[in-house]
Short mmCIF file of C-alpha atoms and ligand atoms in Angstrom, two decimals:
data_model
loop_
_atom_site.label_atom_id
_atom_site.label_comp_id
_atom_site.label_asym_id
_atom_site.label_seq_id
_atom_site.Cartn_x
_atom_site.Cartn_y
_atom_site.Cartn_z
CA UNK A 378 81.28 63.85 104.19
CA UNK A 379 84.59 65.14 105.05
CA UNK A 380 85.63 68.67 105.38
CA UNK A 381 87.01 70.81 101.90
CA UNK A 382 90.71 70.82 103.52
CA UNK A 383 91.73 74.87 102.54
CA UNK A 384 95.08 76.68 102.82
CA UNK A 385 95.46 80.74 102.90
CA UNK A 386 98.44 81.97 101.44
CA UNK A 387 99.56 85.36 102.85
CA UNK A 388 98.16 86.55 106.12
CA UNK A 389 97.96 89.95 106.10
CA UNK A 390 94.75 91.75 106.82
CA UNK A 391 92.49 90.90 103.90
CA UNK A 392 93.52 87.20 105.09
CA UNK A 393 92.75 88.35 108.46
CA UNK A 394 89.30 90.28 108.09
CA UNK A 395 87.86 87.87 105.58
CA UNK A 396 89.60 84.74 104.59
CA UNK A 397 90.26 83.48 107.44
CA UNK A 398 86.68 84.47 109.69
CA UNK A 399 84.74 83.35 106.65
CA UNK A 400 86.32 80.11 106.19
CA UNK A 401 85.77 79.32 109.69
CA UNK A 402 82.44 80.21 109.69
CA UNK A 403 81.87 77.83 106.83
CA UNK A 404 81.06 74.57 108.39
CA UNK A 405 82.10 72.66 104.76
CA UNK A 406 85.28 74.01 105.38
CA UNK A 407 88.87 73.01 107.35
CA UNK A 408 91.45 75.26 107.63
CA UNK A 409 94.59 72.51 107.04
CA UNK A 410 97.31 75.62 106.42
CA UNK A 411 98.13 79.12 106.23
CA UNK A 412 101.07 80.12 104.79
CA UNK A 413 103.22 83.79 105.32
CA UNK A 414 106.40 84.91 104.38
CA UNK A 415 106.33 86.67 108.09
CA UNK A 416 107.05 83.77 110.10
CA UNK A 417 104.79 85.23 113.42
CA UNK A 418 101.88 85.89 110.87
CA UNK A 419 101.47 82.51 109.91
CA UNK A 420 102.04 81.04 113.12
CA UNK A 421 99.66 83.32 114.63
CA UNK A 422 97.18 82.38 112.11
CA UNK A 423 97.94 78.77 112.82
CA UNK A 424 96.99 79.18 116.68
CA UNK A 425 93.90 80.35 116.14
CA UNK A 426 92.61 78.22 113.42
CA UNK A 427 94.16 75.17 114.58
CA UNK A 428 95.92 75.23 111.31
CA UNK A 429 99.86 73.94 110.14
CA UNK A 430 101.89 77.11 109.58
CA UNK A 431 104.16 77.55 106.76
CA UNK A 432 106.87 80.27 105.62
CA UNK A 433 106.74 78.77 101.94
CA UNK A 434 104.14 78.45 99.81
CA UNK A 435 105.58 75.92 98.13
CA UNK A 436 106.49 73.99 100.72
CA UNK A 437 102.78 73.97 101.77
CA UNK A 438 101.48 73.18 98.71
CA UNK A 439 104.23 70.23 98.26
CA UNK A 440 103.72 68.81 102.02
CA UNK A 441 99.81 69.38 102.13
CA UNK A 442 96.72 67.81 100.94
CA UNK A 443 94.57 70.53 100.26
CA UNK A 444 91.78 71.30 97.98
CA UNK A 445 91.18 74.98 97.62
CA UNK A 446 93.99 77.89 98.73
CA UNK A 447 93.13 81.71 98.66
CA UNK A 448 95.89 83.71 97.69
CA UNK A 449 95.84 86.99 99.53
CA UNK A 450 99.08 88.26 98.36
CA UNK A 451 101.06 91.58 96.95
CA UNK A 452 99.35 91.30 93.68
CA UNK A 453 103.00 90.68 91.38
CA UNK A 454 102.44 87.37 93.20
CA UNK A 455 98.76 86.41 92.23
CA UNK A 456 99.66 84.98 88.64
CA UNK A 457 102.48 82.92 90.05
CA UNK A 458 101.14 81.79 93.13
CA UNK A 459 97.69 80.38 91.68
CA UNK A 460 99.33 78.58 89.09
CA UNK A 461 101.56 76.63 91.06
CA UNK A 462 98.60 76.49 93.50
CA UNK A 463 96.32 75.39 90.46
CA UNK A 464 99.26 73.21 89.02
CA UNK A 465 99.57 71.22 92.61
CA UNK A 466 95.47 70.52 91.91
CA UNK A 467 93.69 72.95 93.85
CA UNK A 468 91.01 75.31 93.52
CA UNK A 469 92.24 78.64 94.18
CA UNK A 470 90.15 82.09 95.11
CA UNK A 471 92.54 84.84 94.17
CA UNK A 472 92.43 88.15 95.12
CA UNK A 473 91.85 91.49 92.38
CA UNK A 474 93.10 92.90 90.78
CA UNK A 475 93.80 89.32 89.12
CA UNK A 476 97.13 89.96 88.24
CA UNK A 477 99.89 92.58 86.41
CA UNK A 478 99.26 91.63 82.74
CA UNK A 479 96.25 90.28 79.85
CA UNK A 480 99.15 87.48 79.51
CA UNK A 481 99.52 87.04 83.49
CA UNK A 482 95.54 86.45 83.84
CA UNK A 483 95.27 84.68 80.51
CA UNK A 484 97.83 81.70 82.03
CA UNK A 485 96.21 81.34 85.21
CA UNK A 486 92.98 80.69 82.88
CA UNK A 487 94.73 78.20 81.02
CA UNK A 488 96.36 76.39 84.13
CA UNK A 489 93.08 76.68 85.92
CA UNK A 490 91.34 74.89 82.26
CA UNK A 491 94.10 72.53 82.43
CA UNK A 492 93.58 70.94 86.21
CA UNK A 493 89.89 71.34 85.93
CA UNK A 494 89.81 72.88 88.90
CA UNK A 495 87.67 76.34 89.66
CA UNK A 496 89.71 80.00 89.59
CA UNK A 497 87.59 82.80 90.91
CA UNK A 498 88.48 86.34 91.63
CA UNK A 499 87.81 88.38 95.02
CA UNK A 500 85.56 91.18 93.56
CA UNK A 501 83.30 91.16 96.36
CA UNK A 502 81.15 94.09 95.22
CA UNK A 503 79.44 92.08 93.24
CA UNK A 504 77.59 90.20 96.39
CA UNK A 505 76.44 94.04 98.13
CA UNK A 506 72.54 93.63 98.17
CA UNK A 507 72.22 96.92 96.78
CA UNK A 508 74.88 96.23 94.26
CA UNK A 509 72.70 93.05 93.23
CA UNK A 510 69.12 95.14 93.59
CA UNK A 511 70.49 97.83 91.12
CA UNK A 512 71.19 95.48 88.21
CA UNK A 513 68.05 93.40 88.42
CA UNK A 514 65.79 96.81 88.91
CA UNK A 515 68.16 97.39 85.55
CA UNK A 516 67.27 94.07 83.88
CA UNK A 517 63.85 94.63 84.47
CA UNK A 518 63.95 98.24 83.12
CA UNK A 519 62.60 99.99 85.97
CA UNK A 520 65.32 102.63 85.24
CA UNK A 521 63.89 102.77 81.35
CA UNK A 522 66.90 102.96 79.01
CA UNK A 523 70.72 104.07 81.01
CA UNK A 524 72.76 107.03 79.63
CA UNK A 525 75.57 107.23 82.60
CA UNK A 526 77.07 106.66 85.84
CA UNK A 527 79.68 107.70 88.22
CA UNK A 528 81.26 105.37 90.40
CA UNK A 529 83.79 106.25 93.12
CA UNK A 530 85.92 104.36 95.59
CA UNK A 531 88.29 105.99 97.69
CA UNK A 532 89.83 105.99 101.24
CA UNK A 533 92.83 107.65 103.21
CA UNK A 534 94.90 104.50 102.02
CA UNK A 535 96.23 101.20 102.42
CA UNK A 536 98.69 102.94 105.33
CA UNK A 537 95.93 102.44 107.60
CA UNK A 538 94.89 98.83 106.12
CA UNK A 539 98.11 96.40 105.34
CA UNK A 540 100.07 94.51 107.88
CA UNK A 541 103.20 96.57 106.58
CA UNK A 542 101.59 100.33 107.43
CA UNK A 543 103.67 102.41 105.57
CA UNK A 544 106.28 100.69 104.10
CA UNK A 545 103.63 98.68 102.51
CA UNK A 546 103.87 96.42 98.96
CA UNK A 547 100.85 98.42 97.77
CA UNK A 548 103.36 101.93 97.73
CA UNK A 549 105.84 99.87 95.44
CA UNK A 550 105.30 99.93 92.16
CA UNK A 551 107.41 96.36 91.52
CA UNK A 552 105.57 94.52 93.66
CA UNK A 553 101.78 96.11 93.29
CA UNK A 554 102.57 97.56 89.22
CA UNK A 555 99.46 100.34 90.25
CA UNK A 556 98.10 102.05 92.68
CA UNK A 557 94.69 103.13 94.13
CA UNK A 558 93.62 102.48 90.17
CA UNK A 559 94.01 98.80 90.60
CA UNK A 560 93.27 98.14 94.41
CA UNK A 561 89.93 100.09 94.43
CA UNK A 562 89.63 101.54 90.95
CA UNK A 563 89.57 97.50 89.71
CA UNK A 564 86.46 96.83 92.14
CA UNK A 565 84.33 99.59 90.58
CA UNK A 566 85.33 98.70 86.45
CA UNK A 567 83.95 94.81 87.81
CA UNK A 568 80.96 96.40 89.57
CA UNK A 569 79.97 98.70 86.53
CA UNK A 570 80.17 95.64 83.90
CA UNK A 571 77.98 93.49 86.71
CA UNK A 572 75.66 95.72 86.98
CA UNK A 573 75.41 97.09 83.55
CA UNK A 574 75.73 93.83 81.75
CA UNK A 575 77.60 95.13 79.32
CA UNK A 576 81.40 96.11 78.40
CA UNK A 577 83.52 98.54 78.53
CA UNK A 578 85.11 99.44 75.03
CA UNK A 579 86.69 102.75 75.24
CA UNK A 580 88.25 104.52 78.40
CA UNK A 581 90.66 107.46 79.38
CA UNK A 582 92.16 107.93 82.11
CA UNK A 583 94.34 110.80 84.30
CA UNK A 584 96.45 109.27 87.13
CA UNK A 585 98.42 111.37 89.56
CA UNK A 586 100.51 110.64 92.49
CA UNK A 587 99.45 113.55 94.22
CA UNK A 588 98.77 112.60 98.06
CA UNK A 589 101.39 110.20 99.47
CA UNK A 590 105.39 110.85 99.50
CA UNK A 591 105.93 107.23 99.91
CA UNK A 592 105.46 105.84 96.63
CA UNK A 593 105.81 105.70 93.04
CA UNK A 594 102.07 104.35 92.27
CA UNK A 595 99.10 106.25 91.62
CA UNK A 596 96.93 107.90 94.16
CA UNK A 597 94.12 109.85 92.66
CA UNK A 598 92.63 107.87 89.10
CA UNK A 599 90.01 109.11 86.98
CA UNK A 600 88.49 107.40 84.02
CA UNK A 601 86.20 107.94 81.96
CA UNK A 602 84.32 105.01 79.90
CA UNK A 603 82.14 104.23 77.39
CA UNK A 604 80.14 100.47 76.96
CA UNK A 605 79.41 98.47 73.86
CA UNK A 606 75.84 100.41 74.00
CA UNK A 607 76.77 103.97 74.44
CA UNK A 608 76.88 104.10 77.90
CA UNK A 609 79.37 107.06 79.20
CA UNK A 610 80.65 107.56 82.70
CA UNK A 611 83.49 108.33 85.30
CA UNK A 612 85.27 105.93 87.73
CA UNK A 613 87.33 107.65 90.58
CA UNK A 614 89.82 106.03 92.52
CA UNK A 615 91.53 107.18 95.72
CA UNK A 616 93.85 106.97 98.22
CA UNK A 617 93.28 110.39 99.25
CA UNK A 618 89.70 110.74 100.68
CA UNK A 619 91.29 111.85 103.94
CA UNK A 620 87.86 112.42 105.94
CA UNK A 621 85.93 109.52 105.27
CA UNK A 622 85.31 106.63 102.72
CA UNK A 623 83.22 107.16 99.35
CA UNK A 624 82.18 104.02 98.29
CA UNK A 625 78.79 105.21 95.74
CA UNK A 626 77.27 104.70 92.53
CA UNK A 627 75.07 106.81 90.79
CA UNK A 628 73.62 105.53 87.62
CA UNK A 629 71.27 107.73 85.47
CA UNK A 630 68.20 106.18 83.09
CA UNK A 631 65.51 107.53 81.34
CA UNK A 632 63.11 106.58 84.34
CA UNK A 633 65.26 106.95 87.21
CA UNK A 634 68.23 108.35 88.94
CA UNK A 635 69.67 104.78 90.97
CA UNK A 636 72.02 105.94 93.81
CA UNK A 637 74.05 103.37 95.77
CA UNK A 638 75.83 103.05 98.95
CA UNK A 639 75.27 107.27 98.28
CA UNK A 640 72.75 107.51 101.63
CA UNK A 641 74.07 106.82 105.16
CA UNK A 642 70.12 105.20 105.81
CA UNK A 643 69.58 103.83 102.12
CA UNK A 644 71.99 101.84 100.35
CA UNK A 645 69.65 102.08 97.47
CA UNK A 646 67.53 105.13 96.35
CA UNK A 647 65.39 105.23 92.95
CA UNK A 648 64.37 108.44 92.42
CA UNK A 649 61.42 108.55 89.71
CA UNK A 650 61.02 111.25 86.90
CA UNK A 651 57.01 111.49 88.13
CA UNK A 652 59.14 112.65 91.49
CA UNK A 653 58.29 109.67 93.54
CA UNK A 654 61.10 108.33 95.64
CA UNK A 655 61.70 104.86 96.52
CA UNK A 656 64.07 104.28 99.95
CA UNK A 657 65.84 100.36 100.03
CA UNK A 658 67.29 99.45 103.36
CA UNK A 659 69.09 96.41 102.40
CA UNK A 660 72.01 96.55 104.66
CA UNK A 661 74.90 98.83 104.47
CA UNK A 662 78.01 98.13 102.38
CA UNK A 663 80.33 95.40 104.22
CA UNK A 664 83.30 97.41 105.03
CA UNK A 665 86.88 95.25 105.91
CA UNK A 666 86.77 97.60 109.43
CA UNK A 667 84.23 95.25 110.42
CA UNK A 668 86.11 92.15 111.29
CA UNK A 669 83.57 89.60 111.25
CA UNK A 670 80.56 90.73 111.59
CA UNK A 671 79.66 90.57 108.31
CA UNK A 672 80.16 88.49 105.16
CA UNK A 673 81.14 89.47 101.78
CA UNK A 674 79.68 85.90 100.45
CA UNK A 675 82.97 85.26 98.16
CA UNK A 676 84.30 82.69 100.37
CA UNK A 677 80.63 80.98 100.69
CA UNK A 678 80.25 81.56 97.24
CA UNK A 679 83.65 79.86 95.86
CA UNK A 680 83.23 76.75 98.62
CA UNK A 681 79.68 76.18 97.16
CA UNK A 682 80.91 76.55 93.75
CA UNK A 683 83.62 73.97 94.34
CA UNK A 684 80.92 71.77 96.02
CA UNK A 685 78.39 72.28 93.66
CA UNK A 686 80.87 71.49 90.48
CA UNK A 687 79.36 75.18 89.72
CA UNK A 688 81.04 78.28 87.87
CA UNK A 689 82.16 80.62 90.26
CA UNK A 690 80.14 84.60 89.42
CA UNK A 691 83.32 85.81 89.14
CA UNK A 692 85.64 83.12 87.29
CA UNK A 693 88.79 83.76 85.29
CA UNK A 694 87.51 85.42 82.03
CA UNK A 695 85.51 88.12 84.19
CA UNK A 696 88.51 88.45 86.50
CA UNK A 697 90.42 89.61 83.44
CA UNK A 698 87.56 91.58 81.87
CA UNK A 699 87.52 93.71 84.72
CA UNK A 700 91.33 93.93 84.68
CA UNK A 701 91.55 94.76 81.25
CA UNK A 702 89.53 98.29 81.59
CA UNK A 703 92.32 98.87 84.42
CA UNK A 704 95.44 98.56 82.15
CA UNK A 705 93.38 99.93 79.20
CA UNK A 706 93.21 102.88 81.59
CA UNK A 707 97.21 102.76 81.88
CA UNK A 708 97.36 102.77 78.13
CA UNK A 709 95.45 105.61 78.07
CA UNK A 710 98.04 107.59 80.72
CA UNK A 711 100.80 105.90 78.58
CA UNK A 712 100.00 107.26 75.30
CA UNK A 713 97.80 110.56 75.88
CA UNK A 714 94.65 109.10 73.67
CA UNK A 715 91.71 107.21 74.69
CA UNK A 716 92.14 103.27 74.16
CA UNK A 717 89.86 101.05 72.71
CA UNK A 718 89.68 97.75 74.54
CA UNK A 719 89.14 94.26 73.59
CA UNK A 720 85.70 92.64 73.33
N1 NAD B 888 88.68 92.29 98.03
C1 NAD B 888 89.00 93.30 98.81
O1 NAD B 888 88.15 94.09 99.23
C2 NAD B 888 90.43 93.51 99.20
C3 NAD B 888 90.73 94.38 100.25
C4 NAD B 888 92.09 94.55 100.59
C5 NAD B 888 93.08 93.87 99.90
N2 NAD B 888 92.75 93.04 98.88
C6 NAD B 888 93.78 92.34 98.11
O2 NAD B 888 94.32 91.29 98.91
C7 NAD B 888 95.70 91.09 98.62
C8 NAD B 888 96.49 91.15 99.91
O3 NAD B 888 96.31 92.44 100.48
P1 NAD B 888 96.36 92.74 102.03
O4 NAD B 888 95.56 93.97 102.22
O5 NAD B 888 96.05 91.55 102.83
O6 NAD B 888 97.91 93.10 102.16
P2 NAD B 888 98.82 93.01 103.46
O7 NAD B 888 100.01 93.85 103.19
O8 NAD B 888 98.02 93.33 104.69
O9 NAD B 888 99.21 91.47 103.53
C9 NAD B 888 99.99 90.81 102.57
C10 NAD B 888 100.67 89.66 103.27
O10 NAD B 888 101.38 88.87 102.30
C11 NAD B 888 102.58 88.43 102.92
N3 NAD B 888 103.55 88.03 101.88
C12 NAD B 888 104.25 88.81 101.04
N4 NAD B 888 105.03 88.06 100.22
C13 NAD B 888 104.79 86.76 100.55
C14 NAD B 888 105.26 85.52 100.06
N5 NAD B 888 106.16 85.44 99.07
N6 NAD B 888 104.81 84.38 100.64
C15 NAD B 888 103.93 84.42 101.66
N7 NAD B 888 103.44 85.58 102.17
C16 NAD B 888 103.87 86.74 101.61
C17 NAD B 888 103.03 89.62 103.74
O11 NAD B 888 103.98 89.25 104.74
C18 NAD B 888 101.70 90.10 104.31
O12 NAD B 888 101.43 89.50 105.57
C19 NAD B 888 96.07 92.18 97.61
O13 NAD B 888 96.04 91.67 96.32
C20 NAD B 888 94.96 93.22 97.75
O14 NAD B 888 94.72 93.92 96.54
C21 NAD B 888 91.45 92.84 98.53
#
């Protein structure tokens, strides 16, 4: 059978650490095209996948055959980008947050309804082992009945990340509409409705710029949330854990205390109320420093899903759930009260 024929639009360094390796490493896969407004970044790409460059996405997606693009792009360009990309009949793995607006994400749903073609979003935390350990222990009430969490992501910032350093997209506020909120704050509101199986329906939030000089986004977030079934807990995000990365989840039940990705060892530890402790060594949290020596599974996932005629974990309607407790969270900065959000 012939080779899914795949383009990556933007080649910046999520396109770099993951797109790109994973695709390549996915023998269904061809990379036809890449695609980056930085002329040397696409043709770079191009060398080493053996792939046609291209300065316009448009241009690729008029000129090319392809059948799935990734669109690893400032996010105000996620909504437009997959629907033309959707539009031009291909699948099309975008990356979170899904895009600026409810009405941005609810037209790439449509457009992706409309072509028949699959739309998933790049929450990778949802493929950690102890991410996926944690809600089946969960489903199976090992931790009894859960009252709360606290989730945290947070990092020195995307200075030390994006192909642009600091005069990165992700400082402006026109071209990334939040800041550490929606690129790490987003991954945790999609982990804790995964995990939980439930959704969020209330949340407050305080936002500061505190850290960086260089922008007019947030750097420090912290919300606090409530589910459908009572349960209450805080989501911090930041660009301003200046020693070292926090990436952990702590999630409290009547049973059992679950800690993730909270133990350099254990990614997962169940502590017991009758004291006994249970260790997991599943594998430690796939961090983007790695290059390619792991996977995050979202680029296997959405090929098989493609292949398979299979909805992706993370399609559209999740891609906005998980969105929606983010600007919820804005409301909440906006008008001083907690907001109630949308079933
Ligand atoms: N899932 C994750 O863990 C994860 C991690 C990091 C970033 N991301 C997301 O990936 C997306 C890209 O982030 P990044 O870290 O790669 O940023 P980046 O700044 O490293 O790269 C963005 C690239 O897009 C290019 N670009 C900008 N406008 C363009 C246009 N009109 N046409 C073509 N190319 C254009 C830039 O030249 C740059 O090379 C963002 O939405 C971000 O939130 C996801």
């Amino acid at each position: 059978m012939s080779k899914l024929k795949v383009a990556v639009i933007g080649c910046g360094s999520i396109a770099r650490h993951r797109h790109l390796v994973e695709y390549a490493n996915n023998p269904e896969v061809e990379i036809a095209a890449v695609c980056d407004i930085v002329e040397s970044r696409a043709q770079e790409a191009a060398e080493i996948y053996d792939a046609k460059a291209y300065t316009s996405f448009e241009a690729l997606l008029d000129s090319e055959n392809i059948d799935a693009v990734s669109v690893c792009l400032p996010n105000y360009l996620h909504a437009p980008v997959s629907i033309a990309a959707l539009n031009a009949g291909c699948h099309v793995l975008c990356e979170k947050p899904m895009a600026t607006s409810k009405e941005e994400a609810e037209d790439m749903i449509r457009a992706a309804k409309a072509n028949n073609k699959k739309l998933m979003i790049g929450h990778n935390q949802r493929f950690v082992s102890s991410h996926q350990r944690a809600r089946k222990l969960i489903e199976q009430g090992e931790a009894g009945r859960i009252y709360s969490f606290r989730t945290t992501f947070g990092h020195g910032g995307p200075e030390g990340w994006s192909a642009d350093g600091e005069d990165s997209w992700f400082f402006k506020k026109d071209q990334a509409f939040i800041g550490a909120m929606g690129d790490l704050g987003v991954h945790k509101a999609d982990l804790l409705r995964y995990i939980l199986d439930e959704e969020f329906v209330e949340v407050g939030a305080f936002v500061e710029t505190s850290a960086k000089e260089n922008t007019d986004v947030d750097d420090n977030a912290t919300l606090i949330l409530k589910t459908e079934k009572g349960v209450i807990g805080t989501l911090a995000a930041s660009w301003a854990y200046t020693a070292e990365e926090d990436n952990s989840t702590i999630i409290y039940g009547e049973k059992a205390i679950l800690r993730l990705e909270d133990d350099p060892r254990y990614s997962l530890v169940v502590q017991y109320k009758n004291g006994e402790v249970v260790n997991y060594e599943l594998g430690g949290i796939q961090s983007n420093d790695e290059g390619g020596q792991t996977t995050t599974h979202v680029i296997d996932h959405f090929v098989e899903a493609i292949l398979q005629d299979a909805e992706p974990l993370i399609n559209g309607e999740e891609g906005k759930k998980s969105l929606e407790v983010i600007l919820g969270a804005l409301e909440s900065v906006k008008t001083n009260r907690i907001c109630r959000l949308e079933k």
